[in-house]
mmCIF file of C-alpha atoms in Angstrom:
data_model
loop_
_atom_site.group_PDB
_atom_site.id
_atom_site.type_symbol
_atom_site.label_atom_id
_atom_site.label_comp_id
_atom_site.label_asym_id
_atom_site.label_seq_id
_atom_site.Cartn_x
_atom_site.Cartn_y
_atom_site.Cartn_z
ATOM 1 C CA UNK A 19 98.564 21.891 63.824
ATOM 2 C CA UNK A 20 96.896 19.781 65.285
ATOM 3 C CA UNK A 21 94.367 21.137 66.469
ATOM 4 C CA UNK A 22 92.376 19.520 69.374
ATOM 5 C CA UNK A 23 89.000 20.923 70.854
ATOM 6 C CA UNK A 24 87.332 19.909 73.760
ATOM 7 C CA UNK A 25 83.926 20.306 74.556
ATOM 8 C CA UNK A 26 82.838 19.296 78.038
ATOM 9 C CA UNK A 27 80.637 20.370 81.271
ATOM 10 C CA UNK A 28 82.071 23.341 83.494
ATOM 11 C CA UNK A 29 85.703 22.333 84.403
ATOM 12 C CA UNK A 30 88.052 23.440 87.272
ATOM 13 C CA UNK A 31 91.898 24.925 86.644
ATOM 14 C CA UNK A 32 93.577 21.818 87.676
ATOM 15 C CA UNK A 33 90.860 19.390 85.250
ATOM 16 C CA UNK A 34 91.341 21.368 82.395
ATOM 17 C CA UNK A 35 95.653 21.602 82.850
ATOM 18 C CA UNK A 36 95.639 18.102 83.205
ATOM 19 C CA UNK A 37 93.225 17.493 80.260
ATOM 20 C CA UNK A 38 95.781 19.939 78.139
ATOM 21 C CA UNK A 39 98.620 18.330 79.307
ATOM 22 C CA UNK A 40 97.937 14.296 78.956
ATOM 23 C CA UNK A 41 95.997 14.776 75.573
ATOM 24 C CA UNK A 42 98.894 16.554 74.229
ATOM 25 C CA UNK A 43 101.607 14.052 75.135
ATOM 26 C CA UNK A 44 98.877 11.744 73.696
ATOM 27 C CA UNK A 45 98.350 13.646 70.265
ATOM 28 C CA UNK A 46 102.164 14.261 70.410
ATOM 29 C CA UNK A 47 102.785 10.451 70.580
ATOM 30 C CA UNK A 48 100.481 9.068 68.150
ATOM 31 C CA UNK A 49 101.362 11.754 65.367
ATOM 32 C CA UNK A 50 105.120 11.817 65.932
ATOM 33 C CA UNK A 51 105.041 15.417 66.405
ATOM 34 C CA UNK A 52 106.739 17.694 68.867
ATOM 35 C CA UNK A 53 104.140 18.888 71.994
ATOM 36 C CA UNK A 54 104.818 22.224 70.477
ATOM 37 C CA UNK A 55 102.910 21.985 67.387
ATOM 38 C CA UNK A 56 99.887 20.922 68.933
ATOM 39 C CA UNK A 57 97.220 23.396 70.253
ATOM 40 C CA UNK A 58 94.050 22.675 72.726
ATOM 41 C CA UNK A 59 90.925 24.755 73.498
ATOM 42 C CA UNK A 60 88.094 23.679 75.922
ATOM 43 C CA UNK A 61 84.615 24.776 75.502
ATOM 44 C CA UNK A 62 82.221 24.592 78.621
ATOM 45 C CA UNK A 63 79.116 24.535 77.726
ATOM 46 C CA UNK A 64 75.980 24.638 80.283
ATOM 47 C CA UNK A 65 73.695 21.240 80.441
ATOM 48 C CA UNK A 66 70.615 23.208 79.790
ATOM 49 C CA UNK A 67 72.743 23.935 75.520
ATOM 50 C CA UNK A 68 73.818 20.009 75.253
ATOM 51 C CA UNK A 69 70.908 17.128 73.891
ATOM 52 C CA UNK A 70 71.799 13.923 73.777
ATOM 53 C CA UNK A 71 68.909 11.214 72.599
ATOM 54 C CA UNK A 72 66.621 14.281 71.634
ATOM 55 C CA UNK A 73 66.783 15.194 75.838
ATOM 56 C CA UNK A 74 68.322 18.024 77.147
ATOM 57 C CA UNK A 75 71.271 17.147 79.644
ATOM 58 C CA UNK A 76 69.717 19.719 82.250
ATOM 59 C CA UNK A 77 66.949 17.480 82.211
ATOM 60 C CA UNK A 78 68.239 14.688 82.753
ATOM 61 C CA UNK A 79 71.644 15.172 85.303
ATOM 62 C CA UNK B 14 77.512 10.404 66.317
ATOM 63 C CA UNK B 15 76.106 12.343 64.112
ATOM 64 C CA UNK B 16 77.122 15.321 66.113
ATOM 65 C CA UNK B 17 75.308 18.657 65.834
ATOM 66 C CA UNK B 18 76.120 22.149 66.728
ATOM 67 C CA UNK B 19 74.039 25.185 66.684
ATOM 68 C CA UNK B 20 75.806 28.818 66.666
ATOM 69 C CA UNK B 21 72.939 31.116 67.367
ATOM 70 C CA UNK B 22 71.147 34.361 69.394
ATOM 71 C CA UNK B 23 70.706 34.095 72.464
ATOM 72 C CA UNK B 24 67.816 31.533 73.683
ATOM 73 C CA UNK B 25 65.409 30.724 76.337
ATOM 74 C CA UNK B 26 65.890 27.292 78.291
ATOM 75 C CA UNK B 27 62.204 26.101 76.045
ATOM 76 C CA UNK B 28 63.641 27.211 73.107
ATOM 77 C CA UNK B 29 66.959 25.122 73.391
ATOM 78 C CA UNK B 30 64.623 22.442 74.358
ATOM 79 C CA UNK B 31 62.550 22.556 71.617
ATOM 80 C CA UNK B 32 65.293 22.978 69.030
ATOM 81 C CA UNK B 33 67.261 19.530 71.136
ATOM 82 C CA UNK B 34 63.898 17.979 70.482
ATOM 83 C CA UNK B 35 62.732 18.723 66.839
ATOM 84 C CA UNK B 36 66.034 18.391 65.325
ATOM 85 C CA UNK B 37 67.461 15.157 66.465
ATOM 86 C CA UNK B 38 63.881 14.056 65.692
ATOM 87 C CA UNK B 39 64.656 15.169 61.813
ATOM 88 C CA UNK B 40 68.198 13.872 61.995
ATOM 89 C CA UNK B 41 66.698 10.397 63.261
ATOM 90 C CA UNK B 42 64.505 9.965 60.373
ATOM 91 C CA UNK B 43 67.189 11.362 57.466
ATOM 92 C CA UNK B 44 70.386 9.103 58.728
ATOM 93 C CA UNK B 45 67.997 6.192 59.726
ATOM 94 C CA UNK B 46 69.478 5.976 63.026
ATOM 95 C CA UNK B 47 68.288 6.116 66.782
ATOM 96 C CA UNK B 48 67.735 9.108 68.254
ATOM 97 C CA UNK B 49 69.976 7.624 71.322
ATOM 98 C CA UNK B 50 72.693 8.383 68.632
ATOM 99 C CA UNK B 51 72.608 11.627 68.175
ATOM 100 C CA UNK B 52 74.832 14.618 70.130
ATOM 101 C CA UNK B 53 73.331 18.274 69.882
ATOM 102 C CA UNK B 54 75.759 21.877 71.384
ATOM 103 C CA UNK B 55 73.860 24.783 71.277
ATOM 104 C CA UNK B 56 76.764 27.874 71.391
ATOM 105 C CA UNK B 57 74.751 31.183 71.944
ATOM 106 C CA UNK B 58 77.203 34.295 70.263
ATOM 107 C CA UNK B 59 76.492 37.676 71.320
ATOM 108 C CA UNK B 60 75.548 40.325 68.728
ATOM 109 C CA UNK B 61 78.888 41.801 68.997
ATOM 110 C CA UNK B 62 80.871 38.649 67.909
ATOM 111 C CA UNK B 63 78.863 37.629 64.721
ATOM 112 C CA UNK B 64 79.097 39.256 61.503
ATOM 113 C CA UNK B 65 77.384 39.250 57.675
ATOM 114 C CA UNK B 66 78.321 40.766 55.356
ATOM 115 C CA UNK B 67 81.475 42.714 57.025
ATOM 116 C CA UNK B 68 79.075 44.355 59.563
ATOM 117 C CA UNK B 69 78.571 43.410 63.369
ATOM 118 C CA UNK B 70 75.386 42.320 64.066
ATOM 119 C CA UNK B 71 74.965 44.605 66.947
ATOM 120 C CA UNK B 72 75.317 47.361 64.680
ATOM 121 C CA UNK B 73 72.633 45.800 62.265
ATOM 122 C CA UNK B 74 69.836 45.270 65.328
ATOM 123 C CA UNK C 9 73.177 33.292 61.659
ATOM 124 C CA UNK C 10 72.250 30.696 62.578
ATOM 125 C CA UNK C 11 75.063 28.525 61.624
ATOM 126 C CA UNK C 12 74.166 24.597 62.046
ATOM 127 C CA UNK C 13 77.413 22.099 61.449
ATOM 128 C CA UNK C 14 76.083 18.839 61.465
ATOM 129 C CA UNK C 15 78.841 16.057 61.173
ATOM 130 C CA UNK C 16 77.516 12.593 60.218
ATOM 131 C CA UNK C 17 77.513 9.287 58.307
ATOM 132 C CA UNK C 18 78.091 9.222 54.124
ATOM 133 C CA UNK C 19 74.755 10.631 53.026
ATOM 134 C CA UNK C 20 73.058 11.276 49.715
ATOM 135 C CA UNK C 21 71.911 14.022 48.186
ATOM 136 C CA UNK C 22 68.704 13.542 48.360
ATOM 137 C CA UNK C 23 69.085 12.574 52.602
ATOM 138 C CA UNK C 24 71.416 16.339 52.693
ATOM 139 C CA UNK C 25 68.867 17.904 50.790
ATOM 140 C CA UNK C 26 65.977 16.794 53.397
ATOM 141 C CA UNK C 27 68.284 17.952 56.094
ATOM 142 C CA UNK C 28 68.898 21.206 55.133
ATOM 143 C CA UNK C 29 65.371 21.738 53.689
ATOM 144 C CA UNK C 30 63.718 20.483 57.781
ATOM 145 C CA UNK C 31 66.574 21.597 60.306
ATOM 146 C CA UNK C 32 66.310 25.214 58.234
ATOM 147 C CA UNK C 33 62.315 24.865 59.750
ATOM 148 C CA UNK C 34 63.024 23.844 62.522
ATOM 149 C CA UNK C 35 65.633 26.349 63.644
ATOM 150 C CA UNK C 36 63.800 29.380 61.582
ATOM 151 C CA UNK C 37 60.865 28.124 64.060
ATOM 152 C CA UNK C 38 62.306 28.105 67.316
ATOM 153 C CA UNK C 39 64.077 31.317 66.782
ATOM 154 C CA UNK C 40 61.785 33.269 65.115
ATOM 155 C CA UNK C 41 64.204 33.733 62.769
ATOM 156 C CA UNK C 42 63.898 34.517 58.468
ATOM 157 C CA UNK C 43 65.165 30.906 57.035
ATOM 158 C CA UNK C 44 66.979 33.297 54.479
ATOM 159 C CA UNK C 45 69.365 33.576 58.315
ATOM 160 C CA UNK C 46 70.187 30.029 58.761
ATOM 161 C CA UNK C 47 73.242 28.630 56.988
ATOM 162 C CA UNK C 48 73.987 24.578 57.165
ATOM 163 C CA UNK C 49 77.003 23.139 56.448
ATOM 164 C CA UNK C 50 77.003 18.764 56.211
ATOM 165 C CA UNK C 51 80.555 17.128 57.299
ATOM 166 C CA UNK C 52 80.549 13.336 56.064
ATOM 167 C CA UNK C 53 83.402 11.797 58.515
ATOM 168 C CA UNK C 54 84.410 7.981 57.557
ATOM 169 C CA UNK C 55 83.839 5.508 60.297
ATOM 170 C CA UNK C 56 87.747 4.923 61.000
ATOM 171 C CA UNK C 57 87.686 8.963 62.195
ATOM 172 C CA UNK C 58 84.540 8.626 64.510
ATOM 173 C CA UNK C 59 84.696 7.203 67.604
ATOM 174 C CA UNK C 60 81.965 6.334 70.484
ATOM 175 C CA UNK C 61 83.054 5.543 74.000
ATOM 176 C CA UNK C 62 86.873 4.276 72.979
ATOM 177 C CA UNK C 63 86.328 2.414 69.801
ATOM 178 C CA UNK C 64 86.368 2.985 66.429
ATOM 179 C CA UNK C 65 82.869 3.218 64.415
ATOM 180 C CA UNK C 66 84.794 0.735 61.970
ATOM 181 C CA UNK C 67 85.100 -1.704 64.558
ATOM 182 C CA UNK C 68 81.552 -1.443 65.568
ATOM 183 C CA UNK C 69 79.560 -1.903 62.410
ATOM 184 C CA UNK D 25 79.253 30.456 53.104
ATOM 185 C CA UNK D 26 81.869 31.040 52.966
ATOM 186 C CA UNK D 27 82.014 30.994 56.963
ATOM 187 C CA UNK D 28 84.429 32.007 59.170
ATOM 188 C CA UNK D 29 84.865 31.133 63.032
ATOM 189 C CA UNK D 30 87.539 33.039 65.070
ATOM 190 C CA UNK D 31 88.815 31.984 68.279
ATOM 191 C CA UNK D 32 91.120 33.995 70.051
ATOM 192 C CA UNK D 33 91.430 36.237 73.208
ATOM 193 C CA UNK D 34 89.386 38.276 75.308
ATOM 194 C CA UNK D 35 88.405 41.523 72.276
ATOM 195 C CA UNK D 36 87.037 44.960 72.811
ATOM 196 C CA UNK D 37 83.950 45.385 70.374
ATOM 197 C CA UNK D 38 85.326 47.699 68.373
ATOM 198 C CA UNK D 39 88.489 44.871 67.489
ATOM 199 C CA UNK D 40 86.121 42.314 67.058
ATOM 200 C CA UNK D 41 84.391 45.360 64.377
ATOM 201 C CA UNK D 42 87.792 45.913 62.822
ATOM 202 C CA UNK D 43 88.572 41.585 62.214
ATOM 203 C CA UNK D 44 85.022 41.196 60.816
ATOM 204 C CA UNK D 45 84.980 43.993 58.268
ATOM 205 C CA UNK D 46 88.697 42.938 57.443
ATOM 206 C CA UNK D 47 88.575 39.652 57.282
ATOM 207 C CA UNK D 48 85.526 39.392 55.267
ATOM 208 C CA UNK D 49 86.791 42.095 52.509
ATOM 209 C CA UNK D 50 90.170 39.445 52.386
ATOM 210 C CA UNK D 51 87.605 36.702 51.843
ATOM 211 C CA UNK D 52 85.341 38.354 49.687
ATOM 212 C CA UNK D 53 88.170 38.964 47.267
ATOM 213 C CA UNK D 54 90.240 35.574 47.597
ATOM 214 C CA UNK D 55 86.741 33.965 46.815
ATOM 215 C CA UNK D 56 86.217 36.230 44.246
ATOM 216 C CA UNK D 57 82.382 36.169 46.136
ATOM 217 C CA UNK D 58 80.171 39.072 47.438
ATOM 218 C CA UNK D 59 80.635 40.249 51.180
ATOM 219 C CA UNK D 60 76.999 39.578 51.795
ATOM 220 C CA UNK D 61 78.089 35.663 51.227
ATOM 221 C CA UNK D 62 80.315 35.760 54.259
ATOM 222 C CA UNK D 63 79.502 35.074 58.250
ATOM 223 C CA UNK D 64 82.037 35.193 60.296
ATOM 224 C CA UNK D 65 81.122 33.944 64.246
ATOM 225 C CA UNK D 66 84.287 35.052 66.992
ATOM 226 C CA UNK D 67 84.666 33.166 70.597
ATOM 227 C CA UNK D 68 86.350 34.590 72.852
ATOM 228 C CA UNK D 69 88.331 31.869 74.937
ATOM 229 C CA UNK D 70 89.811 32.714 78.635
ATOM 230 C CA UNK D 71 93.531 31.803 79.329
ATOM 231 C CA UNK D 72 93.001 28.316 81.229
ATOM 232 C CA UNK D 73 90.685 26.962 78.313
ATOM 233 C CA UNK D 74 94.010 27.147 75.940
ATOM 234 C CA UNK D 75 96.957 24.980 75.879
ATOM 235 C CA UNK D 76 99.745 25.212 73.379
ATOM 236 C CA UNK D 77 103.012 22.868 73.591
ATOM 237 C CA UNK D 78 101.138 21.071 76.860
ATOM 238 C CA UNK D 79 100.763 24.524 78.567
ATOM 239 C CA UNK D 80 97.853 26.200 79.370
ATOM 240 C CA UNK D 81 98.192 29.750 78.341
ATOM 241 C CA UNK D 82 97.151 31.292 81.896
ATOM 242 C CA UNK D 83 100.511 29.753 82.967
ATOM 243 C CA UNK D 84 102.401 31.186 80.352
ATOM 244 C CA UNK D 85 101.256 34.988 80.224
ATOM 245 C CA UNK E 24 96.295 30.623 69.688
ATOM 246 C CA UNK E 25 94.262 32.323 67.824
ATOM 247 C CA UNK E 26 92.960 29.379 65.854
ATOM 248 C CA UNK E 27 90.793 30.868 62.033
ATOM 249 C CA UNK E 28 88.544 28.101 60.678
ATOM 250 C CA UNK E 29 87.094 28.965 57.321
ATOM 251 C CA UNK E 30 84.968 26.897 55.486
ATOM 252 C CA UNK E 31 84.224 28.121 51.654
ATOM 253 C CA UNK E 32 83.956 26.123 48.236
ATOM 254 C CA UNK E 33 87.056 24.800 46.602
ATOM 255 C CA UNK E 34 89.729 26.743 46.223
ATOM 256 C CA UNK E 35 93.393 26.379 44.515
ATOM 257 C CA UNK E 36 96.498 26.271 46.285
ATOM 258 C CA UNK E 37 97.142 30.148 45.211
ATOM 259 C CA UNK E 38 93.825 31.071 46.337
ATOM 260 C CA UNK E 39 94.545 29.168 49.933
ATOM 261 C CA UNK E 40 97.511 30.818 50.373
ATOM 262 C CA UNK E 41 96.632 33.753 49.903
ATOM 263 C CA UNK E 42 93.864 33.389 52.354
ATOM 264 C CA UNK E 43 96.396 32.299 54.964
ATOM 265 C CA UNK E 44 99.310 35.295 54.358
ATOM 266 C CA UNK E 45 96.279 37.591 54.711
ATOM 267 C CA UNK E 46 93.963 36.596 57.180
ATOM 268 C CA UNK E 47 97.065 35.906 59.389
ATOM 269 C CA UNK E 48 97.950 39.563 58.842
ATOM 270 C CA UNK E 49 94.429 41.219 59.902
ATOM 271 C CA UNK E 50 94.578 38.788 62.678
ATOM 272 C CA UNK E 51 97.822 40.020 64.194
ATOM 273 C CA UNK E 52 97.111 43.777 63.613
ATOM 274 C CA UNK E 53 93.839 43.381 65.728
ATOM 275 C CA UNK E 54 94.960 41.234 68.334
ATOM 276 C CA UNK E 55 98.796 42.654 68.350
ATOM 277 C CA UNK E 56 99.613 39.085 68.451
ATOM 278 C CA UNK E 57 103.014 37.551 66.501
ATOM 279 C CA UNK E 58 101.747 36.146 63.226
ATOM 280 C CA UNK E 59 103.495 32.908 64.629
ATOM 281 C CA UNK E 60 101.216 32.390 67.306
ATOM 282 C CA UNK E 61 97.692 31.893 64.268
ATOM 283 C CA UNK E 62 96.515 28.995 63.001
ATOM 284 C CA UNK E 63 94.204 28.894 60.061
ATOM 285 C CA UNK E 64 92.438 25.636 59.167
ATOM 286 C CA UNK E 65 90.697 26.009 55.346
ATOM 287 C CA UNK E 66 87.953 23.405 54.758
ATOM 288 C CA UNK E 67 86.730 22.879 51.017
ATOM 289 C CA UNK E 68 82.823 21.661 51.555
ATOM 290 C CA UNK E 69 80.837 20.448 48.431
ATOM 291 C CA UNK E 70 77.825 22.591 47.577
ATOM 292 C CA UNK E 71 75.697 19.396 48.171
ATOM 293 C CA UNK E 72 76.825 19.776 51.396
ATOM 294 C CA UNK E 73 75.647 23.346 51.939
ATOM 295 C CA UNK E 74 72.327 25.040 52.482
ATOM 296 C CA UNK E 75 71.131 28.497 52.579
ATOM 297 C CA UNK E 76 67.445 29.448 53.397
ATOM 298 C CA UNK E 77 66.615 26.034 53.390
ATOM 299 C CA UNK E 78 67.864 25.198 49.736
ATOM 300 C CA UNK E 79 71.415 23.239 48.655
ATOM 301 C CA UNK E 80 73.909 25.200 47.273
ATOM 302 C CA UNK E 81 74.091 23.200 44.493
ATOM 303 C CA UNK E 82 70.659 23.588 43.708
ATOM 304 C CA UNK E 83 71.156 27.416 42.898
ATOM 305 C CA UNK E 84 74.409 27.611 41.224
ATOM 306 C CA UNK F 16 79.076 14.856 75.280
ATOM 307 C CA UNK F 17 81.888 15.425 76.094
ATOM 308 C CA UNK F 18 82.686 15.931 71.915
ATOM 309 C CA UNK F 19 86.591 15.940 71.195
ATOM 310 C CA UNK F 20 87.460 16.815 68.161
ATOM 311 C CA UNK F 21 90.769 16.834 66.169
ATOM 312 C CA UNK F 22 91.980 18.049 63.315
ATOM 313 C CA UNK F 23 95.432 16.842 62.456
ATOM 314 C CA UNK F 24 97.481 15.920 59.151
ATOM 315 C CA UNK F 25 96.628 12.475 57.437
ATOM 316 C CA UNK F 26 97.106 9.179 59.489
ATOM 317 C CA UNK F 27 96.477 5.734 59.301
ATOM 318 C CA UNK F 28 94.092 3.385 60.946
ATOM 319 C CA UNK F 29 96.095 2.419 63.137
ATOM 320 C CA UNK F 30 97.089 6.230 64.231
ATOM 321 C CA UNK F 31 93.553 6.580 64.750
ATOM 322 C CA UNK F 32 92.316 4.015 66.563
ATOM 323 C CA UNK F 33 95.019 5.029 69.175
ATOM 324 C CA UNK F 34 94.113 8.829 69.014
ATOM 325 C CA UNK F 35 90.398 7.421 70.320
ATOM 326 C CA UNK F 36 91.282 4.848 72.701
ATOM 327 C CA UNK F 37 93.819 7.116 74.802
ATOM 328 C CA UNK F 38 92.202 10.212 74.218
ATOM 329 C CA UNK F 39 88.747 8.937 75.642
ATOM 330 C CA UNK F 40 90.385 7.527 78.469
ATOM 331 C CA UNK F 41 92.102 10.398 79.629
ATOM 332 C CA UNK F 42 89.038 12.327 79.189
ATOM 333 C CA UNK F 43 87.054 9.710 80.883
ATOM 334 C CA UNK F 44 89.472 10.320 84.062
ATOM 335 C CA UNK F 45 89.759 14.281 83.860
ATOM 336 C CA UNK F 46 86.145 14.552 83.695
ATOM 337 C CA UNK F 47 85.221 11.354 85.855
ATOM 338 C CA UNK F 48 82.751 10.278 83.435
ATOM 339 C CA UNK F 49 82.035 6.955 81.747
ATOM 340 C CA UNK F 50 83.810 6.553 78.317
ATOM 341 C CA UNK F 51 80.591 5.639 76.907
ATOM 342 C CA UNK F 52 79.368 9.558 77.147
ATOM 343 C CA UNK F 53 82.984 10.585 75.036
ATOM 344 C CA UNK F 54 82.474 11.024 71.084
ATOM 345 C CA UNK F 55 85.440 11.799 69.060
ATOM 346 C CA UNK F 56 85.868 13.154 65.172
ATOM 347 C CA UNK F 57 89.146 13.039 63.507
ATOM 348 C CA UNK F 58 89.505 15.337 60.346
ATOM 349 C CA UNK F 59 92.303 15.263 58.458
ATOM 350 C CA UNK F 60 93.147 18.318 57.184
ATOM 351 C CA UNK F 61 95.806 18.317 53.816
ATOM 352 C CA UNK F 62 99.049 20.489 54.281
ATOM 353 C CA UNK F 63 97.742 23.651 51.527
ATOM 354 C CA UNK F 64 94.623 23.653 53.675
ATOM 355 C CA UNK F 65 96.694 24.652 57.322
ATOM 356 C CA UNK F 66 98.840 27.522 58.100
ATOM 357 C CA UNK F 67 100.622 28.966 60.949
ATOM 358 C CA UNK F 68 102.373 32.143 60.857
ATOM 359 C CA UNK F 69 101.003 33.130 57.532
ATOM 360 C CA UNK F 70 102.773 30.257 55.977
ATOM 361 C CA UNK F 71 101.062 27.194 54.375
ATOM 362 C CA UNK F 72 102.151 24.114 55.983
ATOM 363 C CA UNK F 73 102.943 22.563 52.281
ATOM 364 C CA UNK F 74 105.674 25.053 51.898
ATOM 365 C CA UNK F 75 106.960 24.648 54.634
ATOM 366 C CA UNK F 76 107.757 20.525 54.486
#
C-alpha cells in the first residue's frame, strides 16, 4: 500500500508509463514511502459508460 | 463529487444513458447539490467474472 | 449484481435510506433486473480527502 | 455484502470459477455469514494498465 | 498486483487477519502468483450505509 | 472524469492537500485535459485493514 487507481479515457503506452511513473514519485514523496510500496492500475473506460452533470460524455465530446 | 460507479451486465448505449440520467437526477435531490456535481462510471463485467453465492454467473444464466 | 458504490458528502440516514430505496429503482429499471440483484454500498469521504480540479473540498466550502 | 472485487491478470474461466467459489467459502466462514451474502466482481487488467515501484508491469514481465 | 478489495461489516483484528492469510493463499494458488506480490484492502461499512433490494441493512438486522 | 483514487495509510492535511494538487496536475498533463475535469478521493485505510503477502500491515510495523 498505497494503492492508487486511475480512471481515465482510452490511453496510449507511453501516457499511461508516464502517468505510473510521475504519480508514484508523487505518492512516494508526499507519504515518505519507498516507490516500491506503492501500486497503480488504470481503468479506460469508453465515453459512451462515463456521465458527468446527468450527460453522457459520448454525448457531449 | 459525489462520485458514482455502477458494476453491472452488459448494456445498450440508451440504457447507460438512461441510468447517467435518472440517477444523478436522484443523487441531485438526496445530497442537495447540482447535478453539474455529480461523476457517474458505468463498468460492464462479463458473466464469467461475477459471482453470488460461490457460483459464476455464467453458470447460473 | 448490480453493485452501485456511491462516494459522497456526510449524509443522514434518512438521505442514505432515500438513496438506496430510488437508485435500487432506478437501476432494477434500466436493467430489467429483480431489485432483490442490486447491492449499494454509501462511502462518506470528509472534505480534506476530496478534491475537484486541484483543491481541496475544505478549501472550497 | 459482504463484496469482494478482484483485480488481477488476464484468467481462464475456469480460475476465475476456482477464486470465486474459494474465496467466498473463506469469507463466508471469517464472517461467520451465508455464501448467498457474498458477490464477488473480478477485472481483469492488461500489463501496461499496472505499475508497481514506478514500473509498469508490461516492462517488467 | 493482484490488488483484493473486500468490503463487509465490522470485523476484529483476528477476524481481518484471518481474511488476509487466507484470501492471499486462494489468490496465489489460482493465479500461481508469490503471495508477496497481493494486496488486500478490508473496508468496515456501517449497515446504514448498505442496501439490499432497495432496503438498509440496518433496517433488517 | 478522470476519477483518481487513493487509498493510503493515515495523513495529515497538509499530506493531502499535496497528494491533490500534484497528482491533478500530472494527470492534467498525461491526459492533456483541464484540471477542472480531475476528481480525487483519498481513503485512509488503518494498518489491520491492509495486507500484502498474507501479512497484516499492523504486524508488520
Amino acid at each position: 500500500m498505497p494503492i492508487i487507481t486511475i480512471e481515465g479515457p482510452k490511453a496510449s503506452k507511453e501516457q499511461k508509463k508516464e502517468l505510473i511513473e510521475k504519480i508514484t514519485k508523487v505518492a512516494s514523496e508526499c507519504y515518505n514511502l519507498p516507490e516500491q510500496a506503492i501500486t497503480i492500475s488504470i481503468y479506460e473506460n469508453p465515453m459512451d459508460n462515463v456521465g458527468v452533470g446527468g450527460k453522457q460524455l459520448s454525448d457531449m465530446h
